[in-house]
């Protein structure tokens, strides 16, 4: 027994120290390597997160700036606003305010927009027109030209009695070249931008915040106080905004990760050593079994009992726990990489739309190959698929059902494209629009006709399937072919240009450049005379306004105006009707109110085709017209005023024609006659006579070579000065300028 113990002790003291040292070294190296790998993966994921966050922020600010230029800066209303000739044009100011309000309402990021006109020192914002010295933010305009496109942190106040708001601003002189006539300012609400930025990434993994060029806090996914105690790993300057994005791994996350690995190392290391010890002891004891057979029954029993007790020891539980923790962390890294790849693909798609791919040729080819495109493709097209009657679709379905139907649409596009041998990559670019990239084969002889037939078959199959299986229809606009992937944004631009003509061409069909008739030199403003004639007929109670409205619809279809031009034209019609009828006291609350204006504005915002818009407008105006005629018949002297209008048509050339004179002719007191005349015609007597005289003068100026003074005398103006003043006030031009312009 004593020899047995000494032998076992020698065996143990020989092997156990060496075993302990080797196992300890191996465990330490293993977990140190795991720790380094985890830290490197976290840093790489954070760098990718920071780059994507900056790109998303730059894209957001760049897109807002481009929309501001397209919709406000280069709009016809802005051009006229900075023209001193239209400085007193109230209707222009009203239309421009409406346009600014529409732009501000279109996105939650825009705080406000205002224009400063240097010629008369006035400021026009989306809420008011005011003199510059009374506008609280005029000091920002007078600071001079900015060095960067976007300002840093600043406080903005649009009224003296309102609270200041934190904004960043883009200030642009007008025009961009030459002598400045004013300034346009776009203010972005920092609170809304902060809310948008806070949704990026996971704050428990990474932090990110943005400072302006002067180091002032702008926004981030954590508070400025929390950022003071953090050390960012990445600092990325923006070439678009001039700001800097700082990002790093959350220290609490890093500490938690290291602490987890440290606990795993300790527990797993101890478990491995204990298991090794137990196994080594087991082997030593098992090698002693030949000697054990010669021992006594008591010694044998004691040894077996000891072996049973040792066999119940479970050291592998610690290893299982360690491996489980490592697998969970590996899965977390895998999900982060997958999410990063999704963002990368979406960002690449947006860059292709904008024509500025930032990836290398190898990275671009890899992603396109992953989407099923042949690297040898030598032709590319963008399709723009737009849902018809989208407002009705939104009202009919819940948000979840809308997402399901949209998913079905993109899925069927991909499936039908695969059936026709067309690789397709589709992404939603707006609530009602899907952009789809298609790769084509090399442009060889005979391929063009085959490609055209394949595309047409694919379009028709999509239209039929959607109409048969979904509760809506779509219109497909085909972009021009691009030979290089870097030029495919031109195809997307052409598709967007084509889809704008859907209201005049029709929905539930496919459109390409051959179906769009380009009418050069034709703008919506050239239909303003038809709008003026319609409003005049409507206001004076003539049923010919219906023919005028139908003629406007015919002109729109004939000239194939884009949706944007149609909206501008009908908003101008609504503005003219509102201003004309609201000037009539008896119209307020009787037959024209905010309800009619809202109904027409909703039709303008939601129409799909010109026929729908004309039909809705005709219905609204028909109800108003019926109420107007009924009111005037009940409260006016319709027959008497009709005779008065005939009398004016015969005697407008008489310079003695006056309110007192015509009142005597019809045996009424001038005050009573004036009131009855306005109720019946919607105009004051003096304004009515002036309008008749100016209309006759315009006809004479364009149809004859008679001198201006003689024409003025023929329409009741004895003095040429009076005629010139009245004509310019009504038309905006002197008689001579009007004649020259009409004959050009």
XYZ file of C-alpha atoms in Angstrom:
744
model
C 0.000 0.000 0.000
C 2.834 2.327 0.887
C 4.722 1.399 -2.312
C 1.629 1.898 -4.341
C 1.230 5.465 -3.058
C 4.849 6.362 -3.736
C 4.716 4.998 -7.269
C 1.570 6.887 -8.107
C 3.009 10.086 -6.631
C 6.168 9.778 -8.754
C 4.072 9.250 -11.851
C 1.892 12.254 -11.078
C 4.781 14.602 -10.210
C 6.465 13.611 -13.461
C 3.565 14.302 -15.829
C 1.235 16.763 -14.118
C 3.559 19.862 -14.082
C 4.462 19.417 -17.754
C 0.810 18.872 -18.609
C -0.230 21.966 -16.638
C 2.351 24.216 -18.310
C 1.589 23.080 -21.870
C -2.158 23.284 -21.429
C -1.930 26.736 -19.857
C 0.198 28.067 -22.729
C -2.106 26.628 -25.383
C -5.265 27.962 -23.705
C -3.736 31.411 -23.295
C -2.651 31.579 -26.974
C -6.031 30.330 -28.182
C -8.165 32.830 -26.310
C -5.783 35.706 -26.988
C -6.164 34.987 -30.719
C -9.953 34.880 -30.402
C -9.887 38.207 -28.546
C -7.747 39.863 -31.256
C -9.960 38.547 -34.049
C -13.116 39.801 -32.313
C -11.599 43.257 -31.787
C -10.435 43.519 -35.425
C -13.837 42.434 -36.742
C -15.557 45.017 -34.539
C -13.276 47.787 -35.781
C -13.816 46.829 -39.429
C -17.577 46.746 -38.925
C -17.412 50.167 -37.259
C -15.358 51.661 -40.125
C -17.917 50.351 -42.621
C -20.727 51.697 -40.460
C -19.083 55.147 -40.301
C -18.534 55.261 -44.088
C -22.123 54.220 -44.811
C -23.490 56.706 -42.269
C -21.548 59.551 -43.914
C -22.622 58.447 -47.393
C -26.273 58.267 -46.334
C -26.048 61.742 -44.757
C -24.293 63.158 -47.843
C -26.888 61.563 -50.133
C -29.718 63.032 -48.052
C -28.250 66.562 -48.112
C -27.277 66.302 -51.798
C -30.768 65.105 -52.764
C -32.399 67.966 -50.801
C -30.075 70.486 -52.446
C -30.841 69.094 -55.930
C -34.607 69.180 -55.272
C -34.256 72.751 -54.050
C -32.452 73.734 -57.252
C -34.878 71.889 -59.551
C -38.165 72.862 -57.898
C -37.419 76.339 -56.482
C -34.194 77.916 -57.747
C -34.675 77.225 -61.472
C -38.489 77.505 -61.458
C -40.191 80.084 -63.720
C -41.791 81.733 -60.674
C -38.391 82.375 -59.086
C -37.056 83.828 -62.319
C -40.007 86.232 -62.509
C -39.701 87.099 -58.792
C -36.180 88.454 -59.279
C -37.309 90.387 -62.361
C -37.945 93.977 -61.271
C -40.753 94.209 -63.815
C -42.846 91.744 -61.778
C -42.019 93.212 -58.379
C -45.656 94.215 -57.777
C -47.251 91.069 -59.228
C -49.412 89.794 -56.336
C -50.515 86.663 -58.180
C -46.881 85.727 -58.829
C -46.024 86.191 -55.138
C -49.019 84.077 -54.150
C -48.061 81.315 -56.581
C -44.452 81.370 -55.355
C -45.558 81.181 -51.687
C -47.740 78.180 -52.590
C -44.752 76.570 -54.285
C -42.506 77.190 -51.268
C -45.151 75.790 -48.911
C -45.512 72.682 -51.073
C -41.750 72.181 -51.041
C -41.547 72.590 -47.239
C -44.422 70.142 -46.698
C -42.886 67.548 -49.014
C -40.330 66.427 -46.439
C -39.992 66.709 -42.675
C -36.320 67.698 -42.970
C -37.017 71.129 -44.512
C -37.658 73.804 -41.861
C -38.238 76.803 -44.129
C -37.304 78.512 -47.396
C -37.100 82.207 -48.182
C -35.989 84.479 -51.016
C -34.346 87.891 -50.614
C -34.749 90.379 -53.486
C -32.022 93.020 -53.423
C -33.755 95.427 -55.824
C -36.480 96.469 -53.383
C -35.187 94.844 -50.153
C -38.083 92.425 -49.685
C -38.046 88.887 -48.295
C -40.525 86.248 -49.477
C -40.773 83.104 -47.348
C -43.123 80.135 -47.305
C -45.255 82.056 -44.794
C -45.028 85.800 -45.493
C -43.606 88.592 -47.628
C -41.873 91.238 -45.527
C -39.347 94.029 -45.783
C -35.780 92.851 -45.227
C -35.035 95.125 -42.282
C -38.007 93.609 -40.411
C -37.000 89.992 -41.113
C -35.121 88.465 -38.138
C -32.786 86.323 -40.294
C -31.605 89.056 -42.692
C -28.187 89.156 -40.962
C -27.455 85.662 -42.304
C -28.107 86.841 -45.873
C -25.766 89.816 -45.450
C -22.807 87.726 -44.214
C -21.453 87.262 -47.713
C -20.771 84.240 -49.907
C -20.300 80.925 -47.980
C -17.157 78.852 -48.479
C -19.075 75.567 -48.324
C -22.456 74.422 -49.619
C -23.966 74.029 -46.134
C -23.552 76.222 -43.083
C -22.727 74.991 -39.627
C -24.952 75.078 -36.558
C -27.013 78.262 -36.281
C -30.260 79.481 -34.735
C -33.061 80.611 -37.058
C -36.070 82.792 -36.279
C -38.638 83.597 -38.970
C -40.779 85.937 -36.858
C -39.820 88.258 -34.019
C -42.399 86.699 -31.691
C -41.503 83.059 -32.378
C -38.870 80.862 -30.763
C -35.534 80.269 -32.464
C -34.840 76.848 -34.000
C -31.558 75.043 -34.628
C -30.936 74.690 -38.381
C -28.248 74.263 -41.002
C -28.655 76.347 -44.132
C -27.724 76.494 -47.788
C -27.417 80.021 -49.159
C -27.296 80.612 -52.910
C -26.981 83.913 -54.790
C -29.324 84.586 -57.689
C -28.250 84.268 -60.412
C -25.241 81.994 -59.984
C -23.158 84.107 -62.372
C -23.149 87.806 -62.994
C -24.457 90.571 -60.772
C -26.463 89.211 -57.854
C -30.117 90.243 -57.692
C -30.901 88.416 -54.494
C -30.400 85.330 -52.406
C -32.259 82.044 -51.789
C -31.926 80.320 -48.403
C -32.879 76.705 -47.602
C -33.065 75.830 -43.878
C -32.860 72.206 -42.705
C -34.292 71.425 -39.264
C -31.549 69.906 -37.130
C -34.099 68.162 -34.923
C -35.608 66.276 -37.882
C -32.141 65.522 -39.280
C -31.079 64.273 -35.844
C -34.116 61.978 -35.715
C -33.283 60.575 -39.159
C -29.618 60.078 -38.217
C -30.426 58.412 -34.884
C -32.107 55.547 -36.755
C -28.793 54.493 -38.357
C -26.978 51.516 -36.861
C -27.060 50.126 -33.325
C -26.041 52.543 -30.587
C -25.092 49.630 -28.297
C -22.386 48.606 -30.824
C -21.137 51.867 -32.357
C -21.546 55.561 -31.790
C -21.455 58.286 -34.435
C -21.832 62.039 -34.319
C -21.292 64.955 -36.704
C -19.643 68.342 -36.086
C -19.531 71.346 -38.363
C -16.368 73.013 -39.682
C -15.990 74.986 -36.456
C -16.248 71.917 -34.250
C -19.803 72.530 -33.053
C -22.125 69.605 -32.407
C -24.758 68.989 -35.105
C -26.236 65.532 -34.634
C -25.514 61.961 -33.592
C -26.953 58.717 -32.304
C -26.034 59.728 -28.752
C -26.089 62.924 -26.683
C -23.294 65.549 -26.796
C -22.647 64.934 -23.078
C -22.158 61.219 -23.692
C -19.813 61.914 -26.620
C -17.421 63.956 -24.432
C -16.289 60.833 -22.594
C -15.740 58.779 -25.787
C -12.703 58.542 -28.063
C -13.668 58.110 -31.723
C -11.675 55.714 -33.878
C -12.710 57.215 -37.224
C -12.989 60.837 -38.416
C -14.418 61.226 -41.944
C -14.707 64.697 -43.519
C -17.565 65.274 -45.973
C -16.765 66.843 -49.302
C -20.432 67.790 -49.792
C -21.359 69.484 -46.516
C -17.961 70.384 -45.062
C -18.865 68.580 -41.835
C -16.919 65.801 -40.104
C -18.336 62.474 -38.878
C -16.736 60.853 -35.856
C -17.364 57.220 -34.969
C -16.074 54.508 -32.698
C -17.014 51.347 -30.892
C -19.059 51.725 -27.747
C -16.723 51.309 -24.795
C -19.397 49.515 -22.808
C -19.771 47.054 -25.670
C -15.999 46.550 -25.923
C -15.692 46.102 -22.186
C -18.589 43.645 -22.166
C -17.021 41.680 -25.002
C -13.612 41.547 -23.316
C -15.206 40.687 -19.990
C -17.167 37.874 -21.625
C -14.012 36.500 -23.281
C -12.101 36.874 -20.011
C -14.721 34.886 -18.081
C -14.849 32.265 -20.808
C -11.054 31.969 -20.768
C -10.892 31.511 -17.035
C -13.736 29.022 -16.835
C -12.740 27.101 -19.952
C -9.049 27.042 -18.958
C -9.820 25.731 -15.505
C -12.196 23.175 -16.955
C -9.622 21.956 -19.462
C -6.922 21.670 -16.795
C -9.233 19.835 -14.417
C -10.338 17.467 -17.148
C -6.714 16.870 -18.128
C -5.771 16.223 -14.546
C -8.630 13.763 -14.097
C -7.855 12.001 -17.358
C -4.163 11.775 -16.594
C -4.882 10.395 -13.142
C -7.266 7.921 -14.701
C -4.596 6.728 -17.131
C -2.030 6.414 -14.350
C -4.397 4.449 -12.211
C -5.423 2.261 -15.142
C -1.798 1.429 -15.848
C -1.519 0.276 -12.268
C -4.285 -2.336 -12.629
C -1.921 -5.366 -12.973
C -0.521 -4.536 -9.554
C -4.032 -3.814 -8.343
C -5.078 -7.418 -9.143
C -2.643 -8.680 -6.508
C -3.959 -6.309 -3.826
C -6.350 -7.297 -1.167
C -10.096 -7.288 -1.538
C -10.330 -4.217 0.626
C -7.805 -2.309 -1.438
C -9.536 -3.458 -4.663
C -12.921 -2.348 -3.388
C -11.525 1.022 -2.318
C -9.920 1.576 -5.739
C -13.131 0.695 -7.647
C -15.139 3.006 -5.460
C -12.671 5.780 -6.092
C -12.910 5.205 -9.865
C -16.716 5.366 -9.791
C -16.658 8.629 -7.950
C -14.193 10.106 -10.403
C -16.248 8.888 -13.377
C -19.248 11.003 -12.307
C -17.263 14.256 -12.670
C -18.419 16.324 -15.718
C -15.638 18.684 -16.838
C -17.001 19.156 -20.418
C -19.774 21.423 -19.225
C -17.298 24.328 -19.064
C -16.072 23.690 -22.630
C -19.664 23.615 -23.891
C -20.355 26.973 -22.262
C -17.237 28.526 -23.790
C -17.995 27.243 -27.291
C -21.610 28.405 -26.994
C -20.442 31.934 -26.200
C -17.984 31.963 -29.091
C -20.651 30.726 -31.535
C -23.059 33.465 -30.438
C -20.439 36.120 -31.042
C -19.559 34.682 -34.455
C -23.250 34.734 -35.403
C -23.487 38.388 -34.342
C -20.551 39.273 -36.609
C -22.142 37.339 -39.475
C -25.421 39.284 -39.150
C -23.534 42.569 -39.066
C -21.655 41.672 -42.248
C -24.912 40.624 -43.991
C -26.570 43.879 -42.988
C -23.532 45.793 -44.241
C -23.756 43.984 -47.611
C -27.456 44.921 -47.953
C -26.649 48.584 -47.320
C -23.748 48.359 -49.755
C -25.948 46.946 -52.544
C -28.669 49.561 -51.967
C -26.063 52.310 -51.916
C -24.569 51.015 -55.182
C -28.030 51.015 -56.773
C -28.551 54.646 -55.708
C -25.126 55.555 -57.079
C -25.992 53.959 -60.437
C -29.148 56.084 -60.523
C -27.100 59.214 -59.848
C -24.214 58.320 -62.151
C -21.501 58.343 -59.483
C -20.461 54.746 -58.634
C -17.683 54.854 -56.028
C -16.774 51.151 -56.066
C -13.869 49.712 -57.977
C -14.492 47.830 -61.215
C -13.850 44.507 -59.442
C -16.287 45.288 -56.600
C -18.916 46.496 -59.061
C -18.555 43.374 -61.211
C -18.768 41.158 -58.117
C -22.037 42.700 -56.902
C -23.601 42.674 -60.388
C -22.599 39.035 -60.829
C -24.253 38.261 -57.496
C -27.450 39.795 -58.884
C -27.389 37.482 -61.899
C -25.852 39.850 -64.476
C -23.386 38.611 -67.080
C -20.064 40.491 -66.770
C -19.908 40.461 -70.587
C -23.117 42.535 -70.880
C -22.553 45.489 -73.193
C -25.936 47.174 -72.925
C -27.936 48.435 -69.949
C -31.381 49.900 -69.449
C -33.358 51.270 -66.572
C -37.102 50.731 -66.379
C -39.331 52.857 -64.179
C -42.490 51.022 -63.071
C -45.094 53.364 -61.556
C -48.241 52.252 -59.725
C -51.410 53.855 -61.125
C -53.961 55.582 -58.850
C -51.578 55.368 -55.912
C -53.620 57.589 -53.590
C -56.576 55.211 -53.901
C -54.217 52.306 -53.219
C -52.948 53.993 -50.038
C -56.480 54.709 -48.816
C -57.716 51.153 -49.486
C -54.949 49.068 -47.884
C -53.191 49.051 -44.532
C -49.461 49.649 -44.358
C -48.739 45.935 -43.959
C -50.927 44.994 -46.941
C -49.247 47.674 -49.037
C -45.832 46.200 -48.273
C -47.030 42.720 -49.218
C -48.458 43.889 -52.540
C -45.302 45.855 -53.319
C -43.225 42.779 -52.569
C -45.441 40.786 -54.917
C -44.861 43.372 -57.647
C -41.053 43.270 -57.388
C -41.116 39.473 -57.192
C -43.197 39.075 -60.338
C -40.962 41.539 -62.210
C -37.935 39.390 -61.363
C -39.699 36.115 -62.186
C -41.057 37.298 -65.544
C -37.664 38.796 -66.413
C -36.026 35.432 -65.714
C -38.595 33.723 -67.970
C -37.645 36.091 -70.812
C -33.901 35.670 -70.257
C -33.433 39.170 -68.846
C -31.313 39.667 -65.701
C -33.106 42.248 -63.538
C -32.323 44.126 -60.328
C -35.285 46.071 -58.879
C -35.385 48.535 -55.984
C -38.088 50.944 -54.785
C -37.040 54.540 -55.444
C -40.325 56.174 -54.333
C -43.535 55.107 -52.619
C -45.143 54.390 -55.987
C -42.128 53.756 -58.246
C -39.795 50.799 -58.802
C -36.557 51.243 -60.743
C -35.358 48.079 -62.490
C -31.898 47.609 -64.032
C -31.732 45.258 -67.031
C -28.569 43.915 -68.659
C -28.588 43.411 -72.435
C -26.395 41.464 -74.810
C -23.810 43.014 -77.076
C -25.229 45.309 -79.758
C -24.492 43.060 -82.742
C -26.142 42.946 -86.124
C -29.668 41.578 -85.846
C -29.667 41.835 -82.057
C -31.537 45.145 -81.910
C -34.772 43.795 -83.373
C -34.615 40.655 -81.217
C -33.954 42.753 -78.114
C -36.909 45.020 -78.920
C -39.258 42.048 -79.353
C -38.078 40.481 -76.079
C -38.591 43.713 -74.151
C -42.047 44.325 -75.588
C -43.109 40.776 -74.757
C -41.782 41.215 -71.217
C -43.610 44.541 -70.758
C -46.917 43.148 -71.971
C -46.557 40.055 -69.764
C -45.963 42.270 -66.716
C -48.957 44.486 -67.488
C -51.256 41.490 -68.009
C -50.123 39.681 -64.847
C -50.434 42.729 -62.597
C -53.877 43.629 -63.925
C -55.110 40.038 -63.562
C -53.682 39.157 -60.139
C -53.192 42.411 -58.218
C -55.698 45.085 -57.283
C -53.950 47.850 -59.227
C -52.279 48.531 -62.549
C -48.856 49.892 -63.448
C -47.272 51.979 -66.182
C -43.776 51.064 -67.424
C -41.390 53.726 -68.766
C -38.385 52.443 -70.710
C -35.106 54.357 -70.505
C -32.664 54.718 -73.371
C -29.987 52.066 -73.865
C -26.596 52.758 -72.252
C -23.519 51.004 -73.567
C -21.545 51.269 -70.315
C -22.706 50.637 -66.762
C -21.212 53.988 -65.716
C -23.607 55.726 -68.148
C -26.765 53.875 -67.085
C -27.920 56.886 -65.061
C -28.734 58.528 -68.405
C -31.165 55.690 -69.064
C -32.811 56.310 -65.693
C -33.078 60.036 -66.410
C -34.779 59.337 -69.739
C -37.213 56.907 -68.047
C -38.105 59.556 -65.446
C -38.603 62.061 -68.244
C -40.932 59.688 -70.112
C -43.078 58.783 -67.064
C -43.915 62.476 -66.637
C -46.051 62.244 -69.764
C -48.276 59.476 -68.399
C -51.160 61.899 -67.627
C -51.478 62.839 -71.314
C -50.605 59.480 -72.937
C -52.457 57.207 -70.503
C -51.820 54.629 -67.785
C -51.651 50.806 -67.682
C -49.287 50.586 -70.647
C -45.586 50.724 -71.467
C -44.003 53.912 -72.762
C -40.763 54.613 -74.578
C -39.236 57.566 -76.384
C -41.136 56.800 -79.610
C -44.491 57.272 -77.850
C -43.653 60.690 -76.427
C -44.187 63.560 -78.839
C -41.785 66.347 -77.925
C -43.353 69.786 -78.517
C -40.395 72.168 -78.479
C -41.128 75.715 -77.377
C -44.496 74.849 -75.805
C -44.839 75.637 -72.086
C -47.817 75.548 -69.767
C -47.717 79.334 -69.450
C -48.681 79.587 -73.128
C -52.112 78.225 -72.135
C -52.645 81.098 -69.665
C -54.854 83.013 -72.145
C -57.210 80.016 -72.242
C -57.257 80.007 -68.433
C -58.032 83.728 -68.376
C -60.870 83.267 -70.857
C -62.319 80.407 -68.782
C -62.245 82.341 -65.501
C -63.737 85.398 -67.176
C -66.608 83.403 -68.640
C -67.188 81.659 -65.304
C -67.152 84.860 -63.280
C -69.516 86.675 -65.607
C -71.987 83.769 -65.625
C -71.410 82.513 -69.180
C -71.838 78.754 -69.736
C -69.045 78.836 -72.320
C -66.576 78.104 -69.512
C -67.307 74.391 -70.045
C -66.054 74.583 -73.634
C -63.050 76.512 -72.344
C -62.195 73.774 -69.847
C -62.542 71.084 -72.518
C -60.322 73.152 -74.821
C -57.638 73.328 -72.115
C -57.739 69.522 -71.811
C -57.450 69.171 -75.601
C -54.486 71.577 -75.678
C -52.722 69.628 -72.929
C -53.116 66.364 -74.841
C -52.134 67.998 -78.131
C -48.924 69.471 -76.736
C -48.303 66.465 -74.430
C -47.467 68.540 -71.388
C -45.655 66.785 -68.562
C -47.313 66.134 -65.224
C -45.347 68.963 -63.634
C -46.596 71.456 -66.234
C -50.186 70.213 -65.865
C -50.005 70.716 -62.100
C -48.644 74.241 -62.577
C -51.380 75.070 -65.099
C -54.291 73.838 -62.958
C -52.857 75.417 -59.809
C -52.804 78.681 -61.725
C -56.427 78.067 -62.764
C -57.362 77.444 -59.124
C -55.506 80.576 -58.066
C -57.278 82.681 -60.696
C -60.707 81.317 -59.777
C -60.118 81.822 -56.061
C -58.827 85.367 -56.471
C -61.577 86.328 -58.922
C -64.460 84.908 -56.879
C -63.139 85.860 -53.437
C -63.092 89.487 -54.590
C -66.877 89.283 -54.951
C -68.467 89.915 -51.579
C -71.549 87.791 -52.237
C -69.354 84.848 -53.326
C -67.798 84.457 -49.902
C -69.694 81.757 -48.092
C -72.385 81.571 -50.782
C -71.012 79.488 -53.615
C -67.182 79.532 -53.290
C -65.366 78.510 -50.126
C -62.281 76.693 -48.879
C -64.080 73.378 -49.456
C -64.167 73.879 -53.211
C -60.519 74.997 -53.235
C -59.482 71.944 -51.204
C -61.408 69.573 -53.493
C -59.731 70.971 -56.595
C -56.288 70.967 -54.955
C -56.717 67.309 -53.979
C -57.648 66.473 -57.571
C -54.531 68.304 -58.795
C -52.319 66.401 -56.351
C -53.740 62.915 -57.030
C -54.801 62.760 -60.695
C -53.385 60.075 -62.960
C -54.712 61.227 -66.338
C -55.828 64.522 -67.840
C -59.341 63.128 -68.322
C -59.684 62.499 -64.572
C -58.462 65.986 -63.708
C -60.748 67.731 -66.231
C -63.742 65.649 -65.136
C -63.225 66.428 -61.439
C -62.639 70.119 -62.133
C -65.751 70.283 -64.303
C -67.830 68.683 -61.540
C -66.646 71.122 -58.871
C -67.036 74.182 -61.078
C -70.437 72.972 -62.314
C -71.802 72.894 -58.761
C -70.346 76.316 -57.996
C -71.666 77.757 -61.255
C -75.195 76.486 -60.595
C -75.213 78.005 -57.106
C -73.821 81.271 -58.442
C -76.528 81.612 -61.099
C -79.255 80.694 -58.616
C -78.022 83.269 -56.097
C -77.758 85.990 -58.692
C -81.257 85.307 -60.012
C -82.650 85.534 -56.486
C -80.753 88.638 -55.439
C -80.095 90.573 -58.631
C -81.741 92.281 -61.589
C -80.502 89.879 -64.224
C -82.611 91.142 -67.128
C -81.865 94.787 -66.418
C -78.141 94.203 -66.120
C -78.141 92.182 -69.356
C -79.580 95.272 -71.077
C -76.914 97.394 -69.402
C -74.172 95.089 -70.717
C -75.591 95.407 -74.227
C -75.681 99.184 -73.828
C -72.025 99.237 -72.739
C -71.050 97.030 -75.710
C -72.561 99.674 -78.037
C -71.292 102.812 -76.259
C -67.892 101.796 -74.816
C -66.245 104.250 -77.241
C -68.141 107.181 -75.715
C -65.795 109.030 -73.362
C -68.868 110.327 -71.470
C -69.953 106.808 -70.488
C -70.182 106.838 -66.691
C -72.043 105.295 -63.778
C -74.315 108.310 -63.339
C -75.117 108.437 -67.049
C -76.057 104.779 -67.425
C -78.030 104.890 -64.148
C -80.144 107.667 -65.619
C -80.662 105.639 -68.797
C -82.124 102.742 -66.807
C -83.888 104.849 -64.202
C -81.969 103.727 -61.126
C -80.012 105.459 -58.401
C -76.247 105.158 -59.096
C -75.628 103.313 -55.799
C -78.420 100.812 -56.418
C -77.335 100.304 -60.019
C -73.688 99.756 -58.970
C -74.673 97.146 -56.376
C -76.982 95.270 -58.775
C -74.370 95.382 -61.548
C -71.662 93.832 -59.379
C -74.014 91.136 -58.075
C -74.927 90.113 -61.603
C -71.523 90.361 -63.310
C -69.090 89.911 -60.473
C -67.296 93.159 -61.400
C -67.524 96.808 -60.490
C -69.005 99.025 -63.215
C -65.736 100.923 -63.749
C -63.679 97.703 -63.943
C -66.169 96.158 -66.375
C -66.082 99.161 -68.737
C -62.276 99.311 -68.530
C -61.996 95.624 -69.383
C -64.301 95.960 -72.420
C -62.353 98.969 -73.683
C -58.947 97.273 -73.204
C -60.152 94.107 -74.994
C -61.332 96.141 -77.958
C -58.049 98.066 -77.947
C -56.031 94.817 -77.965
C -57.970 93.580 -80.999
C -57.379 96.866 -82.830
C -53.658 96.902 -81.996
C -53.119 93.421 -83.436
C -55.502 93.615 -86.409
C -54.803 97.116 -87.776
C -52.086 99.728 -88.254
C -54.155 102.532 -86.777
C -52.169 104.874 -84.537
C -52.239 104.273 -80.813
C -53.826 107.655 -80.110
C -56.671 106.982 -82.558
C -57.264 103.554 -81.066
C -57.381 105.083 -77.581
C -59.960 107.633 -78.718
C -62.030 104.919 -80.396
C -62.391 103.052 -77.123
C -63.283 106.098 -74.993
C -59.933 107.586 -73.946
C -59.590 111.172 -75.108
C -56.038 111.573 -73.857
C -53.243 109.228 -74.949
C -51.646 109.401 -71.497
C -54.835 108.086 -69.867
C -55.071 105.317 -72.435
C -51.433 104.264 -71.962
C -51.791 104.232 -68.170
C -55.010 102.179 -68.215
C -53.657 99.747 -70.826
C -50.382 99.105 -68.967
C -52.219 98.622 -65.658
C -54.506 96.002 -67.203
C -52.072 94.192 -69.531
C -48.666 94.867 -68.011
C -47.312 96.361 -71.243
C -47.687 99.676 -73.022
C -49.833 99.625 -76.196
C -46.733 99.948 -78.376
C -44.912 97.074 -76.647
C -48.031 94.916 -76.821
C -48.375 95.518 -80.588
C -44.706 94.675 -81.227
C -44.843 91.538 -79.072
C -48.071 90.328 -80.700
C -46.598 90.650 -84.185
C -43.266 88.921 -83.424
